[in-house]
Amino acid sequence: MSDHKKLTNEVGAPVPDNENSITAGPRGPVAMQDVWLMEKMAHFNREVIPERRMHAKGWGAYGKLTVTHDISQYTKAKVLQPGVETELFIRFSTVAGERGAADCERDIRGTAVKFYTEEGNWDLVGNNTPTFFIRDVHNFSDLNRAVKRDPRTGRRSPQNNWDYWTLLPECFHQVTVVMSDRGIPASFRNMHFFGEHTYSFYNEKNERVWCKFHFKTQQGIKNLTNKEAAEINGMDREYHGKDLYEAIERGDYPKWTMYVQIMTEEQAKNHYENPFDITKIWRHAEYPLIEVGVLELNRNPENYFAEVEQAAFTPAHVVPGIGFSPDRFLQGRLFSYGDAQRYRLGVNHNQIPVNRAKVEVNEYHRDGAMRVDGNYGGAPAYTPNSYGVWTAQPEVMEPPLDLEGALYRYDPKDDPTDDCFRAGGDLWRVMTEEQKKALIANTAEDMASVTENIKYRHAAHCYLADPEYGRRFTEAAGLDMDKVVELSKLDHQGLVQATMPDVR
Ligand code: HEM
């Protein structure tokens, strides 16, 4: 075995000199035969991999989920059985900023968890808000274009954000959350996080229920004001990463209590709005939180690139007992993540240690760039085969799901039960006076450079959510209240027409 303190090239041969190039004479040009130099430069040029298309800036940690309560009546997932402890890796992120962005920006925070269960990996790829801006996967790339950089100036653009957000009224609830005091958490440790979508559970009897996942911080909610965040970003752009790392290093392990909400198939059929619409929430009074266990973070990664940058999560990774739902937004995500990772990391990215399951993997995929295991040696490469090599497991088949309706491009706004403003209004009504003040001030500040027509569009939405919310934003933005009330009487298309730039 070689001495680990001695420098070698990429195939283990000794390197005699790592500072002086081979030159023709002491002042002469470099010789091509300095192959170590060529290797060093060539590797360096290839070290940057594509960043995640969104959620590019992030931090990770390992930990465990301990199940303290019995929810086996809902799910047979082994990871969720009472007493079971499962190792996990989490990555926290901001959404809009690039890999070098500052941590303390007003934005939602991504919370991607990989549970290394005894039935394979389960990834729960969520955020620190219970809802989302949009609900159709078609809108996703546009959302990111609107919140990321303007194609002409290369700068972020509040005008683009607000134009897009206000043209899709379903954004209203999430916009209210992002502009609220929770829009800039004081740390990852001080925020809740959520699966957001409606997922499904099925139990040993193959009975299905719908569920939502919640993780409540045991550290308490703490947030930053715009001013505090600006000061921190000016001094330390990696503030949240540092906070998480240092807490774990000093043994102050952050914890979250895990809960689920459960809705039966029958309740879903009779629910007053679409329970699979991610822009809505299930009210806790109607669907109470059911305690499941404790998620704790207790170990920092050894290497940022290997473990955090190369981590790959996808909502498509579920285990028996946990399934999807008809949520059209979730359905879109099931394709997008693996596709992004095959591009960002390569087709064999699930062999990277942080992504690799702790159980035996027999998935039949062969070859591909960067295959680093034995590629299944001489095992049969086709199925069915006569050797019984890797047979499907029908015992984990999900129960069938009845669906109805003709294939068509349905606009959820045409659903008579759809109300884009109820949830945002409910949120406003439970806010304290201090939180209301912060929401109005943050919104007015964020929209300061936005054109008036768009401010009117947002003011009408606020008014529709709650007249007081509308009035207070209208005053803060210096708009005319009578005009806002008139605009709020229009239907969506009417409001859009009335607030186009040429009529403002
Ligand atoms: C149709 C809607 C969506 C699409 C198409 C989509 C797509 C993507 C893609 C392509 C990535 C980068 C993946 C990678 O390179 O590894 C990503 C990252 C991420 N997304 Fe989404 N996303 C959607 C909605 C959501 C929603 C609703 C949530 C939260 C519930 C969410 C949470 C995240 C998180 C946390 C990450 C970062 C994962 C990590 O830390 O590696 N996304 N998304």
XYZ file of C-alpha atoms and ligand atoms in Angstrom:
547
model
C 0.000 0.000 0.000
C 1.377 3.426 -0.924
C 2.252 5.999 1.683
C -0.786 8.329 1.762
C 1.403 11.378 2.376
C 3.219 11.012 -0.971
C 1.945 12.693 -4.136
C 0.977 10.479 -7.058
C -0.623 11.008 -10.451
C -4.154 9.821 -11.258
C -3.042 6.213 -11.566
C -0.869 6.113 -8.480
C 2.610 6.691 -9.925
C 4.941 8.962 -7.901
C 5.085 12.655 -8.892
C 8.593 14.092 -8.478
C 7.774 17.839 -8.514
C 4.477 19.699 -8.152
C 5.727 23.271 -8.530
C 8.289 23.534 -11.328
C 7.247 22.779 -14.924
C 9.681 20.928 -17.175
C 11.228 23.646 -19.380
C 13.826 23.696 -22.125
C 16.511 25.481 -20.194
C 15.938 27.532 -17.026
C 14.170 30.330 -18.962
C 12.737 28.247 -21.820
C 9.228 27.082 -22.813
C 7.329 24.220 -21.189
C 7.746 20.741 -22.659
C 4.677 18.651 -23.578
C 6.288 15.781 -21.738
C 5.392 17.400 -18.426
C 2.442 15.032 -18.438
C 1.699 15.634 -14.776
C 1.201 19.323 -15.583
C -1.143 18.427 -18.484
C -3.136 16.087 -16.250
C -3.392 18.694 -13.518
C -4.595 21.449 -15.856
C -6.976 19.206 -17.792
C -8.620 17.916 -14.626
C -8.983 21.411 -13.227
C -10.764 22.563 -16.386
C -13.361 19.861 -15.959
C -14.045 20.183 -12.250
C -17.142 22.359 -12.501
C -20.315 20.406 -13.118
C -23.652 21.973 -14.064
C -25.386 23.435 -11.066
C -28.937 22.406 -10.253
C -31.313 24.313 -12.538
C -32.933 25.698 -9.395
C -32.035 25.147 -5.701
C -28.390 25.525 -6.753
C -27.168 26.898 -3.413
C -27.405 24.426 -0.591
C -26.036 22.688 2.468
C -26.356 19.123 3.683
C -26.200 16.942 6.788
C -26.803 13.350 7.849
C -29.173 12.246 10.560
C -31.890 9.794 11.469
C -35.653 9.449 11.609
C -36.999 7.667 14.696
C -40.633 6.615 14.559
C -42.251 7.160 17.945
C -45.922 6.620 17.065
C -47.940 3.940 15.313
C -49.349 4.873 11.898
C -49.333 1.299 10.593
C -53.093 1.525 10.038
C -52.285 3.908 7.170
C -48.999 2.660 5.746
C -47.008 -0.535 5.576
C -43.787 1.359 4.776
C -41.150 -0.226 7.009
C -39.475 3.153 7.505
C -42.659 4.405 9.201
C -43.297 1.469 11.565
C -43.132 2.182 15.321
C -39.622 2.085 16.798
C -37.844 1.994 13.446
C -34.763 4.201 13.100
C -33.569 5.123 9.610
C -30.446 6.942 8.470
C -31.017 9.960 6.263
C -29.308 12.747 4.358
C -30.886 16.186 3.994
C -30.031 19.069 1.708
C -31.346 22.559 2.427
C -31.307 25.139 -0.339
C -32.566 28.449 -1.637
C -34.383 28.332 -4.964
C -33.640 31.340 -7.136
C -29.972 31.990 -6.399
C -27.097 30.362 -8.216
C -24.449 28.203 -6.557
C -22.640 31.269 -5.178
C -25.730 33.155 -3.988
C -26.029 34.480 -0.441
C -27.987 32.353 2.035
C -30.183 34.994 3.639
C -32.355 35.914 0.679
C -36.123 36.250 0.679
C -37.057 32.968 -0.968
C -38.490 29.593 -0.125
C -36.046 27.006 1.253
C -35.746 23.573 -0.300
C -35.635 20.616 2.078
C -34.732 17.399 0.290
C -34.506 14.297 2.494
C -33.173 10.913 1.447
C -34.179 8.101 3.811
C -31.936 5.039 3.368
C -34.679 2.529 4.246
C -34.467 -1.261 4.348
C -36.793 -1.275 1.323
C -34.642 1.089 -0.749
C -34.301 4.862 -0.768
C -37.278 7.106 -0.116
C -36.737 10.751 -1.105
C -39.082 13.396 0.239
C -38.227 16.523 -1.741
C -40.060 19.389 -0.083
C -39.842 23.009 0.963
C -40.252 25.122 4.093
C -43.767 26.178 3.043
C -46.902 24.020 2.990
C -47.955 25.275 -0.441
C -46.460 26.256 -3.800
C -46.767 29.069 -6.368
C -48.226 27.105 -9.244
C -50.018 23.815 -9.813
C -49.408 22.724 -13.373
C -46.034 21.352 -14.376
C -46.291 23.371 -17.602
C -45.740 26.554 -15.591
C -42.602 25.372 -13.802
C -39.847 26.411 -16.207
C -41.543 29.807 -16.662
C -41.697 30.350 -12.894
C -37.972 29.821 -12.704
C -37.301 32.123 -15.636
C -39.395 34.792 -13.916
C -37.569 34.551 -10.577
C -34.090 34.038 -12.005
C -32.216 36.438 -14.294
C -33.664 38.734 -16.940
C -32.418 37.685 -20.392
C -31.473 41.221 -21.383
C -29.902 42.661 -18.248
C -28.668 39.482 -16.584
C -30.103 40.842 -13.341
C -32.910 39.556 -11.129
C -36.076 41.469 -11.840
C -38.897 42.193 -9.367
C -40.906 43.352 -12.403
C -40.640 39.880 -13.956
C -41.417 38.147 -10.635
C -44.519 40.161 -9.958
C -45.767 40.206 -13.533
C -45.686 36.411 -13.601
C -46.989 35.862 -10.068
C -49.963 38.183 -10.577
C -50.902 36.732 -13.969
C -51.340 33.338 -12.301
C -53.666 34.033 -9.366
C -52.949 30.609 -7.851
C -49.528 32.042 -6.857
C -51.224 34.328 -4.340
C -51.067 32.050 -1.295
C -47.377 31.237 -1.735
C -46.539 34.881 -2.485
C -48.205 35.815 0.812
C -46.043 33.242 2.617
C -42.813 34.375 0.928
C -43.494 38.060 1.655
C -44.393 37.275 5.280
C -41.968 37.259 8.211
C -41.195 33.607 7.339
C -39.731 34.613 3.953
C -36.217 34.786 5.432
C -35.644 32.141 8.132
C -32.984 32.917 10.753
C -31.506 29.466 10.097
C -32.496 26.142 8.598
C -32.843 24.906 12.164
C -35.522 27.493 12.877
C -38.052 26.611 10.211
C -40.674 23.930 9.604
C -40.694 21.955 6.390
C -43.277 20.095 4.367
C -43.757 17.538 1.607
C -46.328 20.004 0.199
C -47.979 17.630 -2.261
C -50.683 15.158 -1.471
C -49.071 11.720 -1.465
C -50.701 8.390 -0.709
C -50.231 5.701 1.912
C -51.423 2.121 1.647
C -51.414 -0.412 4.448
C -50.923 -4.182 4.719
C -54.524 -4.678 3.563
C -53.778 -2.503 0.526
C -56.198 0.201 1.689
C -55.264 3.654 0.421
C -55.475 7.043 2.127
C -54.127 10.407 0.982
C -51.494 12.105 3.126
C -49.384 15.205 3.569
C -46.038 15.355 5.404
C -45.107 18.016 7.993
C -41.874 18.503 9.954
C -42.096 21.030 12.798
C -38.918 22.521 14.166
C -38.168 21.801 17.820
C -35.852 24.828 17.827
C -38.774 27.251 17.410
C -39.488 29.515 14.438
C -37.087 32.433 14.059
C -36.880 34.795 11.111
C -34.819 37.694 9.858
C -36.078 41.098 8.774
C -34.950 42.478 5.414
C -32.538 44.769 7.243
C -31.004 42.014 9.350
C -30.666 39.776 6.321
C -29.007 42.520 4.260
C -26.454 43.103 7.016
C -25.704 39.389 7.332
C -25.395 38.906 3.564
C -22.942 41.801 3.499
C -20.724 40.042 6.025
C -21.252 36.314 5.501
C -22.915 34.877 2.417
C -22.719 31.337 3.863
C -24.504 32.182 7.109
C -27.061 29.371 7.083
C -24.517 26.760 6.052
C -22.227 27.868 8.849
C -25.029 27.819 11.404
C -26.018 24.250 10.528
C -22.439 22.989 10.402
C -21.454 24.577 13.705
C -24.579 23.413 15.540
C -23.863 19.821 14.516
C -20.136 20.108 15.331
C -20.901 21.291 18.865
C -23.403 18.448 19.388
C -26.464 20.711 19.338
C -28.361 18.412 16.993
C -31.387 20.066 15.385
C -34.647 18.131 15.543
C -38.023 18.245 13.882
C -41.204 16.430 14.906
C -42.717 14.588 11.979
C -46.481 14.599 11.462
C -48.854 13.494 8.728
C -52.310 14.633 7.754
C -54.617 11.919 6.503
C -57.626 12.193 4.177
C -59.630 9.136 3.189
C -60.520 8.488 -0.450
C -64.144 9.165 0.449
C -63.297 12.493 2.128
C -61.241 13.474 -0.909
C -64.231 12.894 -3.197
C -66.360 15.211 -1.052
C -63.704 17.808 -0.175
C -64.797 21.388 -0.895
C -61.846 21.993 -3.218
C -59.338 19.876 -5.127
C -57.328 18.078 -2.424
C -54.587 17.351 -4.977
C -54.000 21.027 -5.792
C -50.626 21.983 -4.283
C -51.598 25.666 -4.026
C -54.208 24.704 -1.404
C -53.688 23.362 2.093
C -55.731 20.956 4.184
C -56.925 22.873 7.230
C -55.537 21.373 10.425
C -58.904 21.722 12.155
C -60.405 19.404 9.537
C -57.418 17.099 9.014
C -55.436 17.164 12.275
C -51.706 16.574 12.477
C -50.902 13.007 13.501
C -47.536 12.579 15.188
C -45.098 10.121 13.620
C -41.601 10.595 14.985
C -38.485 12.706 15.290
C -36.007 13.692 12.617
C -32.572 14.604 13.958
C -29.458 15.877 12.162
C -26.233 14.732 13.795
C -23.357 14.429 11.309
C -21.702 16.793 8.873
C -20.535 15.585 5.467
C -16.801 14.948 5.090
C -16.659 16.509 1.644
C -18.979 19.142 0.224
C -18.715 18.223 -3.445
C -18.886 14.458 -2.993
C -21.832 14.464 -0.664
C -23.777 17.719 -1.025
C -23.176 18.787 -4.614
C -23.518 15.258 -5.945
C -26.587 14.424 -3.885
C -29.523 13.625 -6.142
C -33.096 13.493 -4.850
C -36.261 12.695 -6.735
C -39.902 12.416 -5.677
C -40.000 9.345 -7.955
C -38.125 7.387 -5.283
C -40.797 5.943 -3.014
C -40.983 2.656 -1.125
C -43.866 0.178 -0.675
C -46.602 1.769 1.466
C -45.969 5.287 0.096
C -47.314 6.359 -3.297
C -48.169 9.323 -5.465
C -51.475 11.066 -6.054
C -53.272 12.540 -9.060
C -51.616 15.928 -8.298
C -50.594 16.990 -11.813
C -47.696 19.014 -10.421
C -46.281 16.013 -8.565
C -46.715 13.881 -11.685
C -44.501 16.310 -13.611
C -41.813 16.184 -10.951
C -41.644 12.403 -11.212
C -39.985 12.797 -14.604
C -38.006 15.985 -14.114
C -35.529 15.144 -11.335
C -34.018 11.952 -12.732
C -33.828 13.610 -16.119
C -31.972 16.605 -14.634
C -29.595 14.322 -12.744
C -28.777 12.164 -15.761
C -27.587 15.410 -17.332
C -26.022 16.992 -14.222
C -24.289 13.899 -12.806
C -24.638 11.136 -15.382
C -26.748 8.063 -15.891
C -25.064 6.143 -13.064
C -25.483 8.877 -10.426
C -27.231 6.488 -8.039
C -23.907 4.690 -7.577
C -22.375 7.797 -5.979
C -22.054 6.894 -2.283
C -24.418 9.613 -0.976
C -27.104 8.416 -3.385
C -26.496 4.701 -3.133
C -29.136 2.629 -1.355
C -28.001 0.690 1.719
C -29.790 -2.406 0.419
C -28.891 -4.648 -2.493
C -29.751 -3.001 -5.825
C -30.777 -5.280 -8.700
C -32.212 -2.926 -11.254
C -31.013 -4.529 -14.514
C -29.554 -1.261 -15.849
C -26.206 -1.958 -17.473
C -23.238 0.022 -18.747
C -23.424 3.801 -19.211
C -20.788 6.448 -18.561
C -18.936 6.174 -15.243
C -20.211 2.726 -14.314
C -18.009 2.115 -11.286
C -19.270 -1.138 -9.809
C -18.950 -4.624 -11.302
C -21.841 -3.919 -13.745
C -23.526 -7.159 -12.515
C -20.713 -9.251 -13.940
C -22.052 -12.184 -15.926
C -25.630 -12.077 -14.586
C -28.278 -12.272 -17.331
C -28.855 -8.936 -19.045
C -32.422 -9.624 -20.134
C -35.715 -10.511 -18.543
C -37.655 -12.747 -18.504
C -34.912 -15.352 -18.301
C -34.840 -18.977 -17.266
C -32.517 -18.414 -14.304
C -34.905 -16.644 -11.947
C -32.695 -13.581 -11.981
C -34.300 -10.736 -10.712
C -37.968 -11.436 -10.583
C -40.557 -8.707 -10.045
C -42.213 -8.459 -6.625
C -46.006 -8.387 -7.172
C -46.611 -8.471 -3.419
C -45.759 -4.754 -3.286
C -48.230 -3.771 -6.020
C -50.192 -0.628 -5.111
C -53.977 -0.826 -4.910
C -55.721 0.233 -8.150
C -56.985 3.813 -8.336
C -60.266 4.699 -10.053
C -60.031 7.759 -12.271
C -62.668 9.460 -14.354
C -62.919 12.067 -17.076
C -61.956 12.620 -20.678
C -58.416 13.409 -21.792
C -58.236 17.205 -22.185
C -56.289 20.333 -21.148
C -58.380 21.399 -18.136
C -57.800 24.829 -16.574
C -58.262 24.466 -12.781
C -59.662 28.025 -12.737
C -62.698 26.649 -14.617
C -63.444 24.331 -11.679
C -66.326 26.077 -9.849
C -64.847 25.034 -6.468
C -61.529 26.722 -7.221
C -60.721 29.769 -5.110
C -57.197 31.133 -5.539
C -57.555 33.576 -2.637
C -59.193 31.654 0.202
C -55.961 30.142 1.561
C -54.056 33.439 1.379
C -56.985 35.170 3.103
C -57.096 32.490 5.815
C -53.395 33.022 6.400
C -53.863 36.792 6.669
C -56.647 36.309 9.208
C -54.521 34.186 11.556
C -51.556 36.574 11.449
C -50.741 38.740 14.447
C -50.745 42.498 13.928
C -46.951 42.439 13.874
C -46.933 39.757 11.163
C -49.477 41.699 9.096
C -47.290 44.793 9.321
C -44.244 42.813 8.199
C -46.127 41.244 5.277
C -47.391 44.605 4.006
C -44.020 46.325 4.440
C -42.075 43.481 2.794
C -44.494 43.366 -0.143
C -44.400 47.113 -0.685
C -40.595 47.072 -0.487
C -40.283 44.138 -2.870
C -42.641 45.803 -5.347
C -41.113 49.274 -5.063
C -39.583 49.180 -8.556
C -42.536 47.355 -10.158
C -44.867 49.223 -12.521
C -48.199 50.452 -11.180
C -50.399 48.237 -13.349
C -48.905 45.160 -11.692
C -49.263 46.680 -8.234
C -52.974 47.163 -8.969
C -53.283 43.537 -10.046
C -51.746 42.402 -6.776
C -53.816 44.851 -4.737
C -57.012 43.428 -6.285
C -55.871 39.930 -5.323
C -55.130 41.044 -1.752
C -58.601 42.612 -1.585
C -60.209 39.407 -2.825
C -58.342 37.449 -0.132
C -59.421 39.842 2.611
C -60.644 43.454 2.290
C -58.319 44.553 5.116
C -55.327 42.909 3.401
C -56.312 44.764 0.209
C -56.773 48.096 1.906
C -53.494 47.951 3.792
C -51.446 46.954 0.766
C -53.203 49.614 -1.341
C -52.234 52.286 1.187
C -48.644 51.026 1.511
C -48.222 51.018 -2.273
C -49.834 54.480 -2.650
C -52.659 53.210 -4.898
C -56.254 54.328 -5.271
C -58.642 52.242 -3.137
C -61.746 52.846 -5.297
C -59.875 51.587 -8.328
C -58.742 48.472 -6.448
C -62.334 47.703 -5.402
C -63.522 48.143 -9.019
C -60.733 45.863 -10.318
C -61.597 43.212 -7.734
C -65.084 42.880 -9.297
C -63.634 41.676 -12.605
C -63.053 38.045 -13.438
C -59.455 36.875 -13.954
C -59.331 37.694 -17.680
C -61.003 41.060 -17.065
C -58.445 41.936 -14.389
C -55.582 40.905 -16.660
C -56.942 43.056 -19.501
C -57.545 46.023 -17.208
C -54.001 45.882 -15.858
C -52.085 45.471 -19.102
C -49.337 48.089 -19.441
C -51.130 50.266 -22.037
C -54.198 50.831 -19.825
C -52.489 51.608 -16.541
C -43.414 20.509 -11.591
C -42.755 21.143 -10.658
C -41.302 20.974 -10.386
C -40.285 20.596 -11.224
C -40.386 20.243 -12.695
C -39.066 20.602 -10.448
C -37.824 20.294 -10.937
C -36.654 20.335 -10.222
C -35.351 20.061 -10.751
C -35.061 19.683 -12.191
C -34.459 20.201 -9.748
C -32.953 20.007 -9.829
C -32.661 18.550 -9.548
C -31.188 18.215 -9.618
O -30.476 18.754 -10.479
O -30.763 17.374 -8.820
C -35.195 20.553 -8.567
C -34.657 20.735 -7.326
C -35.421 20.813 -6.187
N -36.796 20.921 -6.098
Fe -38.056 20.938 -7.607
N -39.349 20.973 -9.167
C -40.706 21.199 -9.088
C -41.417 21.581 -7.972
C -40.942 21.496 -6.697
C -41.744 21.522 -5.509
C -43.259 21.684 -5.467
C -40.890 21.355 -4.468
C -41.219 21.266 -3.011
C -42.290 20.615 -2.589
C -39.553 21.242 -4.995
C -38.411 21.062 -4.258
C -37.148 20.954 -4.785
C -35.965 20.865 -3.970
C -35.898 20.855 -2.453
C -34.888 20.777 -4.848
C -33.415 20.678 -4.480
C -33.039 19.218 -4.289
C -31.626 19.101 -3.809
O -31.340 19.628 -2.722
O -30.813 18.484 -4.509
N -39.611 21.333 -6.348
N -36.536 20.640 -8.880
